[in-house]
CSV table of C-alpha atoms in Angstrom, one decimal:
chain,number,residue,atom,x,y,z
O,1,MET,CA,84.2,76.8,115.0
O,2,LYS,CA,87.1,78.5,113.3
O,3,ASN,CA,90.3,80.0,114.7
O,4,ILE,CA,91.0,83.3,113.2
O,5,LYS,CA,93.8,85.9,113.5
O,6,PHE,CA,93.4,89.4,112.1
O,7,THR,CA,94.6,93.0,112.9
O,8,LEU,CA,92.0,95.2,114.6
O,9,ASN,CA,93.0,98.8,114.7
O,10,GLY,CA,96.6,97.9,114.5
O,11,LYS,CA,96.6,95.1,117.2
O,12,THR,CA,96.6,91.4,116.4
O,13,VAL,CA,93.5,89.6,117.6
O,14,LYS,CA,93.2,85.9,117.8
O,15,LEU,CA,90.0,84.2,118.6
O,16,GLU,CA,87.6,81.3,117.9
O,17,VAL,CA,84.5,82.2,116.0
O,18,ARG,CA,81.4,80.3,115.1
O,19,ASP,CA,81.0,79.4,111.4
O,20,ASN,CA,77.8,81.5,111.2
O,21,GLU,CA,79.1,84.5,113.2
O,22,THR,CA,79.1,87.8,111.5
O,23,LEU,CA,82.0,90.2,111.9
O,24,LEU,CA,79.5,92.7,113.3
O,25,HIS,CA,78.7,90.3,116.2
O,26,THR,CA,82.3,89.5,116.8
O,27,LEU,CA,83.2,93.2,117.1
O,28,ARG,CA,80.3,94.3,119.2
O,29,GLU,CA,79.6,91.4,121.5
O,30,ARG,CA,83.0,89.7,121.8
O,31,LEU,CA,85.5,92.5,121.3
O,32,ASP,CA,83.4,95.3,122.8
O,33,VAL,CA,83.7,97.6,119.8
O,34,LYS,CA,80.4,99.3,120.2
O,35,SER,CA,81.0,102.0,117.6
O,36,VAL,CA,80.0,99.5,114.9
O,37,LYS,CA,76.3,99.3,114.9
O,38,GLU,CA,73.5,97.1,113.6
O,39,GLY,CA,71.0,99.0,111.4
O,40,CYS,CA,69.1,97.5,108.5
O,41,SER,CA,71.0,94.1,108.6
O,42,ILE,CA,70.8,93.8,104.9
O,43,GLY,CA,73.6,96.0,103.6
O,44,GLU,CA,71.7,99.2,102.9
O,45,CYS,CA,72.3,101.7,105.7
O,46,GLY,CA,76.0,101.6,106.3
O,47,VAL,CA,76.1,102.0,110.1
O,48,CYS,CA,77.9,98.6,110.3
O,49,THR,CA,80.7,99.9,108.1
O,50,VAL,CA,84.2,98.8,108.9
O,51,LEU,CA,87.4,99.0,106.8
O,52,ILE,CA,88.8,95.7,105.6
O,53,ASP,CA,92.2,96.3,104.1
O,54,ASN,CA,91.3,100.0,104.1
O,55,GLU,CA,88.1,99.6,102.0
O,56,PRO,CA,84.6,100.0,103.4
O,57,HIS,CA,82.6,96.8,103.9
O,58,CYS,CA,79.3,96.0,105.6
O,59,SER,CA,80.2,94.0,108.7
O,60,CYS,CA,76.6,92.8,109.0
O,61,LEU,CA,77.0,90.8,105.8
O,62,THR,CA,80.6,89.6,106.4
O,63,LEU,CA,81.3,86.3,108.1
O,64,ALA,CA,83.8,86.8,110.9
O,65,SER,CA,85.9,83.9,109.5
O,66,LYS,CA,86.5,85.9,106.3
O,67,VAL,CA,88.7,88.5,108.0
O,68,ASP,CA,91.3,85.8,108.9
O,69,GLY,CA,94.6,87.2,107.8
O,70,HIS,CA,93.2,90.7,107.0
O,71,ASP,CA,93.3,94.2,108.5
O,72,VAL,CA,90.1,95.5,110.1
O,73,LYS,CA,89.7,99.1,111.2
O,74,THR,CA,86.9,100.7,113.1
O,75,VAL,CA,86.5,104.4,114.0
O,76,GLU,CA,88.6,103.7,117.2
O,77,PHE,CA,91.6,103.5,114.8
O,78,LEU,CA,91.2,107.2,113.9
O,79,GLY,CA,91.5,108.8,117.3
O,80,SER,CA,90.6,108.6,121.0
O,81,GLU,CA,88.4,110.9,123.0
O,82,GLU,CA,91.6,112.7,124.2
O,83,ALA,CA,93.2,113.0,120.8
O,84,LEU,CA,90.7,113.1,117.9
O,85,HIS,CA,91.7,112.7,114.3
O,86,PRO,CA,91.6,115.9,112.2
O,87,LEU,CA,88.7,114.4,110.3
O,88,GLN,CA,86.8,113.9,113.5
O,89,GLU,CA,87.6,117.5,114.6
O,90,ALA,CA,86.4,118.7,111.2
O,91,PHE,CA,83.1,116.8,111.6
O,92,ILE,CA,82.5,118.6,114.9
O,93,ARG,CA,83.5,122.0,113.5
O,94,ALA,CA,81.2,121.6,110.5
O,95,GLY,CA,78.2,120.4,112.6
O,96,ALA,CA,78.4,117.1,110.7
O,97,VAL,CA,77.3,115.1,113.8
O,98,GLN,CA,73.8,115.3,115.1
O,99,CYS,CA,72.3,112.1,116.5
O,100,GLY,CA,75.7,110.4,115.8
O,101,TYR,CA,74.4,107.0,114.8
O,102,CYS,CA,75.8,107.1,111.3
O,103,THR,CA,79.0,109.0,112.3
O,104,PRO,CA,81.5,106.1,112.8
O,105,GLY,CA,80.6,104.5,109.5
O,106,MET,CA,80.6,107.9,107.8
O,107,LEU,CA,84.0,108.7,109.2
O,108,LEU,CA,85.4,105.4,108.0
O,109,SER,CA,84.1,105.8,104.4
O,110,ALA,CA,85.5,109.4,104.3
O,111,TYR,CA,88.8,108.2,105.8
O,112,SER,CA,89.1,105.4,103.2
O,113,LEU,CA,88.5,108.0,100.4
O,114,LEU,CA,91.2,110.3,101.8
O,115,LEU,CA,93.7,107.4,101.8
O,116,ARG,CA,93.1,106.9,98.1
O,117,THR,CA,92.6,110.5,97.0
O,118,LYS,CA,94.5,113.4,98.6
O,119,ASP,CA,92.2,116.1,97.3
O,120,PRO,CA,88.8,114.7,96.4
O,121,THR,CA,86.2,116.6,94.4
O,122,ASP,CA,82.7,117.1,95.8
O,123,ASP,CA,81.4,114.3,93.5
O,124,GLU,CA,84.1,111.9,94.8
O,125,ILE,CA,83.1,112.7,98.4
O,126,ARG,CA,79.4,112.2,97.6
O,127,GLU,CA,80.2,108.9,95.9
O,128,ALA,CA,82.5,107.8,98.8
O,129,ILE,CA,79.8,108.4,101.5
O,130,SER,CA,76.9,107.2,99.3
O,131,GLY,CA,76.7,104.0,101.2
O,132,ASN,CA,76.2,105.6,104.6
O,133,LEU,CA,72.8,107.0,105.3
O,134,CYS,CA,72.4,110.0,107.5
O,135,ARG,CA,68.9,111.1,108.4
O,136,CYS,CA,69.9,114.2,110.3
O,137,THR,CA,72.4,116.4,108.5
O,138,GLY,CA,71.3,116.4,104.9
O,139,TYR,CA,75.0,115.5,104.1
O,140,ILE,CA,76.1,119.1,103.3
O,141,GLN,CA,78.0,119.5,106.6
O,142,ILE,CA,79.6,116.1,106.2
O,143,ILE,CA,80.8,117.0,102.7
O,144,GLU,CA,82.1,120.3,104.1
O,145,ALA,CA,84.0,118.5,106.9
O,146,VAL,CA,85.7,116.1,104.5
O,147,LYS,CA,86.7,119.0,102.2
O,148,ASP,CA,88.1,120.8,105.2
O,149,VAL,CA,90.7,118.1,106.0
O,150,ALA,CA,91.4,117.0,102.4
O,151,GLY,CA,95.1,117.1,101.7
O,152,ILE,CA,96.3,116.8,105.3
O,153,SER,CA,99.0,114.2,105.9
O,154,GLU,CA,97.5,112.3,108.8
O,155,CYS,CA,95.4,110.1,106.6
O,156,LYS,CA,97.7,107.1,106.4
O,157,GLY,CA,96.6,103.5,106.3
P,1,MET,CA,70.8,85.9,113.6
P,2,LEU,CA,71.9,83.6,110.9
P,3,PRO,CA,70.8,79.9,110.8
P,4,GLU,CA,73.4,77.3,111.9
P,5,PHE,CA,75.8,76.1,109.2
P,6,GLN,CA,79.3,74.7,108.8
P,7,SER,CA,81.6,76.6,106.6
P,8,VAL,CA,84.7,75.7,104.6
P,9,ARG,CA,87.1,78.4,103.5
P,10,ALA,CA,88.4,77.2,100.2
P,11,LYS,CA,92.0,78.1,99.4
P,12,THR,CA,92.1,76.7,95.9
P,13,LYS,CA,89.6,76.1,93.2
P,14,ALA,CA,90.2,72.3,93.5
P,15,GLU,CA,89.4,72.5,97.2
P,16,ALA,CA,86.2,74.5,96.5
P,17,LEU,CA,85.1,72.0,93.8
P,18,SER,CA,85.8,69.1,96.1
P,19,ALA,CA,83.7,70.7,98.9
P,20,VAL,CA,80.7,71.4,96.7
P,21,SER,CA,80.7,67.9,95.3
P,22,THR,CA,80.9,66.1,98.6
P,23,LEU,CA,79.0,68.2,101.1
P,24,GLU,CA,75.2,68.2,101.4
P,25,HIS,CA,72.9,71.2,101.2
P,26,VAL,CA,75.8,73.3,100.2
P,27,LYS,CA,75.9,76.9,99.1
P,28,ILE,CA,78.8,78.9,97.7
P,29,ILE,CA,79.4,82.3,99.2
P,30,ALA,CA,81.7,85.0,97.7
P,31,GLY,CA,80.7,88.6,98.6
P,32,GLY,CA,77.7,87.5,100.6
P,33,THR,CA,75.6,90.6,99.7
P,34,ASP,CA,72.7,88.4,98.5
P,35,LEU,CA,73.2,85.1,100.2
P,36,MET,CA,73.7,86.6,103.7
P,37,VAL,CA,70.5,88.5,103.4
P,38,ARG,CA,68.6,85.5,102.2
P,39,MET,CA,70.0,83.3,105.0
P,40,ARG,CA,69.0,86.0,107.6
P,41,ARG,CA,65.5,85.7,106.2
P,42,GLY,CA,65.6,82.0,107.0
P,43,GLU,CA,67.0,80.3,103.9
P,44,LEU,CA,68.6,77.2,105.1
P,45,CYS,CA,71.7,75.3,104.1
P,46,THR,CA,73.9,73.0,106.2
P,47,HIS,CA,77.2,74.0,104.5
P,48,ILE,CA,78.8,77.1,103.1
P,49,VAL,CA,81.8,77.1,100.9
P,50,ASP,CA,83.5,80.5,101.1
P,51,ILE,CA,85.4,81.2,97.8
P,52,SER,CA,86.2,84.9,98.6
P,53,GLY,CA,89.9,84.0,99.1
P,54,LEU,CA,90.3,82.3,95.7
P,55,SER,CA,92.7,84.6,93.7
P,56,GLU,CA,92.5,82.0,90.9
P,57,ILE,CA,89.1,83.3,89.9
P,58,ARG,CA,89.5,87.0,90.6
P,59,GLY,CA,91.6,88.2,87.7
P,60,ILE,CA,90.5,90.1,84.6
P,61,GLU,CA,92.6,89.3,81.5
P,62,THR,CA,92.6,89.3,77.8
P,63,ASN,CA,93.0,86.0,76.1
P,64,GLY,CA,93.3,86.4,72.3
P,65,PRO,CA,90.1,88.1,71.1
P,66,MET,CA,88.3,87.3,74.4
P,67,ILE,CA,88.1,89.1,77.8
P,68,VAL,CA,88.2,86.6,80.6
P,69,VAL,CA,86.7,87.9,83.9
P,70,GLY,CA,87.1,85.8,87.0
P,71,ALA,CA,83.7,85.2,88.7
P,72,GLY,CA,85.2,86.3,92.0
P,73,ALA,CA,86.1,89.8,90.7
P,74,THR,CA,84.1,92.3,92.8
P,75,HIS,CA,82.0,95.0,91.2
P,76,ARG,CA,84.7,97.4,92.1
P,77,ASP,CA,87.4,95.2,90.5
P,78,VAL,CA,85.3,95.2,87.3
P,79,SER,CA,84.5,98.9,87.3
P,80,MET,CA,88.1,99.9,88.0
P,81,SER,CA,89.6,97.5,85.4
P,82,ARG,CA,91.3,99.3,82.5
P,83,ILE,CA,90.7,96.2,80.3
P,84,ILE,CA,87.0,96.3,81.0
P,85,ASN,CA,86.8,100.1,80.7
P,86,GLU,CA,88.4,100.0,77.2
P,87,ASN,CA,86.8,96.9,75.8
P,88,VAL,CA,83.4,96.5,77.6
P,89,PRO,CA,82.5,100.0,78.7
P,90,SER,CA,78.8,99.2,79.3
P,91,LEU,CA,79.9,96.6,81.9
P,92,SER,CA,82.3,99.0,83.5
P,93,ARG,CA,79.5,101.6,83.9
P,94,ALA,CA,77.0,99.0,85.2
P,95,CYS,CA,79.3,97.5,87.8
P,96,GLY,CA,80.3,101.0,88.9
P,97,GLN,CA,76.6,101.7,89.7
P,98,VAL,CA,75.7,98.6,91.7
P,99,GLY,CA,74.6,99.3,95.2
P,100,SER,CA,77.0,101.3,97.2
P,101,PRO,CA,80.8,101.5,97.7
P,102,GLN,CA,80.5,98.9,100.4
P,103,ILE,CA,78.4,96.5,98.2
P,104,ARG,CA,80.8,97.0,95.3
P,105,ASN,CA,83.7,96.1,97.5
P,106,MET,CA,82.0,92.9,98.5
P,107,GLY,CA,79.6,91.7,95.8
P,108,THR,CA,81.1,89.8,92.9
P,109,ILE,CA,80.1,89.6,89.2
P,110,GLY,CA,79.8,85.9,89.5
P,111,GLY,CA,77.4,86.2,92.4
P,112,ASN,CA,75.4,88.8,90.5
P,113,LEU,CA,74.9,86.2,87.7
P,114,VAL,CA,74.2,83.2,89.8
P,115,ASN,CA,71.7,85.1,92.0
P,116,ALA,CA,70.0,86.0,88.6
P,117,SER,CA,67.8,88.9,89.8
P,118,PRO,CA,65.8,90.4,87.0
P,119,ALA,CA,67.4,93.7,88.1
P,120,ALA,CA,71.0,92.5,88.2
P,121,ASP,CA,73.1,95.3,86.7
P,122,SER,CA,75.7,93.2,85.0
P,123,LEU,CA,73.3,91.2,83.0
P,124,ALA,CA,72.2,93.6,80.3
P,125,PRO,CA,75.8,94.6,79.3
P,126,LEU,CA,76.9,90.9,79.3
P,127,LEU,CA,73.9,90.0,77.1
P,128,ILE,CA,74.8,92.5,74.3
P,129,HIS,CA,78.3,91.0,74.4
P,130,ASP,CA,77.0,87.5,74.0
P,131,ALA,CA,78.9,86.5,77.1
P,132,SER,CA,79.3,82.9,78.0
P,133,LEU,CA,80.0,81.3,81.4
P,134,ILE,CA,82.5,78.7,82.4
P,135,LEU,CA,81.0,76.3,85.0
P,136,GLU,CA,83.4,73.9,86.7
P,137,SER,CA,82.8,70.7,88.7
P,138,GLU,CA,85.0,67.8,89.7
P,139,GLY,CA,83.5,66.0,86.8
P,140,GLY,CA,84.6,68.5,84.2
P,141,THR,CA,84.1,72.0,82.7
P,142,ARG,CA,81.2,73.2,80.5
P,143,GLU,CA,80.6,76.5,78.8
P,144,GLU,CA,77.1,77.9,78.6
P,145,ARG,CA,75.8,81.1,77.0
P,146,LEU,CA,74.5,83.6,79.5
P,147,GLU,CA,71.2,83.8,77.6
P,148,ASP,CA,70.6,80.1,78.3
P,149,PHE,CA,72.1,80.1,81.9
P,150,ILE,CA,69.3,82.0,83.5
P,151,VAL,CA,66.2,79.8,83.5
P,152,ARG,CA,63.8,81.9,85.5
P,153,PRO,CA,64.1,84.9,87.8
P,154,TYR,CA,66.6,83.9,90.6
P,155,GLU,CA,67.1,80.5,88.9
P,156,THR,CA,69.9,79.3,86.7
P,157,SER,CA,71.1,76.0,85.2
P,158,ILE,CA,74.0,75.7,87.7
P,159,ARG,CA,74.1,72.3,89.4
P,160,ASP,CA,74.8,71.9,93.1
P,161,ASP,CA,78.2,70.5,92.4
P,162,GLU,CA,79.2,73.3,90.1
P,163,MET,CA,81.0,76.6,90.5
P,164,LEU,CA,80.9,79.5,88.1
P,165,SER,CA,84.5,80.3,87.6
P,166,PHE,CA,84.9,82.6,84.6
P,167,ILE,CA,83.0,84.8,82.2
P,168,HIS,CA,84.0,85.1,78.6
P,169,ILE,CA,83.2,88.4,76.9
P,170,LYS,CA,83.7,89.4,73.3
P,171,PRO,CA,84.6,93.1,72.9
P,172,LEU,CA,82.6,94.9,70.3
P,173,LYS,CA,85.0,97.0,68.1
P,174,GLY,CA,83.8,100.0,66.3
P,175,TYR,CA,80.5,100.3,68.3
P,176,ARG,CA,79.5,103.1,70.6
P,177,GLU,CA,78.2,101.4,73.7
P,178,GLY,CA,76.8,102.3,77.1
P,179,TYR,CA,74.6,101.5,80.0
P,180,LYS,CA,71.9,103.5,81.7
P,181,ARG,CA,69.7,102.7,84.6
P,182,VAL,CA,66.8,104.3,86.3
P,183,THR,CA,66.4,104.0,90.1
P,184,LYS,CA,64.3,105.5,92.9
P,185,ARG,CA,67.4,107.3,94.2
P,186,ALA,CA,70.9,107.8,92.9
P,187,THR,CA,72.8,105.2,94.9
P,188,TRP,CA,72.1,102.1,96.9
P,189,SER,CA,69.1,101.4,94.9
P,190,ILE,CA,67.9,98.5,92.8
P,191,SER,CA,67.5,99.2,89.1
P,192,ARG,CA,63.9,99.8,88.1
P,193,LEU,CA,64.9,99.9,84.5
P,194,SER,CA,68.2,99.4,82.7
P,195,VAL,CA,69.4,99.5,79.1
P,196,ALA,CA,72.7,98.4,77.7
P,197,TRP,CA,73.4,99.2,74.1
P,198,ALA,CA,76.1,98.8,71.4
P,199,ILE,CA,75.5,100.6,68.1
P,200,LYS,CA,77.6,100.6,64.9
P,201,GLU,CA,76.8,103.3,62.4
P,202,GLU,CA,78.0,104.3,59.0
P,203,GLY,CA,76.9,107.0,56.7
P,204,GLY,CA,73.8,107.9,58.6
P,205,CYS,CA,72.7,104.3,58.8
P,206,TYR,CA,72.6,101.6,61.5
P,207,MET,CA,75.0,98.9,60.5
P,208,ASP,CA,74.5,96.8,63.7
P,209,VAL,CA,72.5,97.3,66.9
P,210,LYS,CA,72.5,95.4,70.1
P,211,ILE,CA,70.1,96.3,72.9
P,212,ALA,CA,69.4,94.6,76.2
P,213,VAL,CA,66.8,95.8,78.7
P,214,GLY,CA,66.7,94.9,82.4
P,215,SER,CA,64.1,95.1,85.1
P,216,CYS,CA,61.1,95.1,82.7
P,217,THR,CA,60.8,91.4,82.0
P,218,PRO,CA,61.3,88.3,84.3
P,219,MET,CA,64.9,88.2,83.0
P,220,PRO,CA,66.9,90.9,81.2
P,221,PHE,CA,66.4,90.3,77.5
P,222,ARG,CA,67.9,91.1,74.1
P,223,ALA,CA,65.5,93.1,72.1
P,224,LYS,CA,66.3,91.1,68.9
P,225,GLU,CA,63.2,92.1,66.9
P,226,VAL,CA,64.2,95.8,67.3
P,227,GLU,CA,67.8,95.0,66.6
P,228,GLN,CA,66.9,93.3,63.3
P,229,PHE,CA,64.5,96.0,62.4
P,230,LEU,CA,67.1,98.7,62.8
P,231,VAL,CA,69.9,97.1,60.8
P,232,GLY,CA,70.3,98.9,57.4
P,233,ARG,CA,67.8,101.6,58.2
P,234,ASN,CA,68.6,105.3,58.3
P,235,ILE,CA,69.1,107.1,61.5
P,236,GLU,CA,65.9,109.2,61.4
P,237,GLU,CA,63.1,110.2,63.7
P,238,GLY,CA,60.4,107.9,62.1
P,239,VAL,CA,62.7,104.8,62.4
P,240,ILE,CA,63.6,105.6,66.0
P,241,ARG,CA,60.0,106.1,67.0
P,242,GLU,CA,59.0,102.8,65.4
P,243,ALA,CA,61.8,101.1,67.3
P,244,GLY,CA,60.5,102.5,70.6
P,245,LYS,CA,57.0,101.2,69.8
P,246,MET,CA,58.4,97.8,68.9
P,247,ILE,CA,60.4,97.4,72.1
P,248,VAL,CA,57.4,98.3,74.2
P,249,ASP,CA,55.2,95.8,72.4
P,250,GLU,CA,57.8,93.1,72.8
P,251,ILE,CA,58.0,93.7,76.6
P,252,ARG,CA,54.2,93.7,76.9
P,253,ARG,CA,54.2,90.4,75.0
P,254,ILE,CA,56.7,88.8,77.3
P,255,THR,CA,55.5,90.2,80.7
P,256,GLY,CA,51.9,91.2,80.2
P,257,GLU,CA,50.7,94.4,81.7
P,258,ARG,CA,52.3,95.6,85.0
P,259,PRO,CA,51.2,98.6,87.1
P,260,SER,CA,54.8,100.0,86.9
P,261,PHE,CA,54.6,100.1,83.1
P,262,VAL,CA,52.7,103.3,83.1
P,263,TYR,CA,55.9,104.9,84.2
P,264,LYS,CA,58.6,102.5,83.0
P,265,LEU,CA,57.6,102.1,79.3
P,266,PRO,CA,57.5,105.8,78.4
P,267,VAL,CA,60.8,106.2,80.2
P,268,LEU,CA,62.3,103.3,78.3
P,269,LYS,CA,61.0,104.8,75.0
P,270,GLY,CA,62.8,108.1,76.0
P,271,ILE,CA,66.1,106.4,76.8
P,272,LEU,CA,65.9,104.4,73.6
P,273,HIS,CA,65.3,107.6,71.6
P,274,GLU,CA,68.3,109.2,73.2
P,275,VAL,CA,70.5,106.2,72.6
P,276,LEU,CA,69.5,105.6,69.0
P,277,ARG,CA,69.8,109.3,68.0
P,278,GLY,CA,73.4,109.2,69.4
């Protein structure tokens, strides 16, 4: 077992994790963060995406012990049901959410891009979300949504 | 679920080397993008040494004429590095195309080499640069040429008590170089075919040529017969066509016939044609 301490969505979390526990398991089963999902389990689909130090990572391939001392963000960081983040609003406006399974990961990858690049090009958006598979939308609406909010000031780490 | 194991988070290189030399059935983990998948499939080990926190082996620096890349540098670190972009552009391109943004943030160049997949993107660029690897253990340090390091697909000469710490790369000045890969889809795909090249030309003539091909043979290889054939020859259609024929023959000799070759080899010829014509 390992004692770890990290920031989850701005709050300090301290807990004991098993040596072979994945971050995905810790988040879903122990911290009740159900927005992070298990998909392919081998790092190909992106539904388990979380931001570690503001960069997208696959939580299914990350040992929980690794985030000791780091910052972890899930989609809950962006907004709440009552107060959505402008990026989330834009996803809704553009019809970028259909079944919704990929959406938390997709939002995080897009958010990470907007932290780095104020006004990304279409290619930069495509590249940023290329690790998040969506089988519903065909991506066009998602790209539109990201373009819609590019340049706004709310994207701060 | 992952099998049971005990893990050690190494804070220094010395700590990591001590752990790998004393623990039994030990594996080193950095990004985890290969090892975690293999463990989930049931590959067992009793101990894991996590080296992802070792800043000592993450830097990318110049040292005299040499570029030194820490094995713990992620694909993203390598592809974003100005030093790599200016001095080893083929590697910069290759690491920028590995997997997906998530995988590039996690996976390391050292892991890519130690995993030794025939499709590993970093291999072909490192082969044309005659890269060598620094392997450290508590007993000492040794340097091995990348070409000798990979013994078989997914098997290298690294010992259980060793850690790959640095990669030494010689820049190729005055060459035009690049990397191209063919995949089933644009991202998050394993290379079905990859080519790294560095070509020095003068007065319509090839002065020096270095070509490495990945995903066609059990290990990415340097097409040395073609390289030698081209040196001193004129840049012209007949020569380029002959080079294409030679490389295909060489691959068939190494690998035998494969069902995928019906597609791969004509594509390889096409890429080579483009590359050699410049």
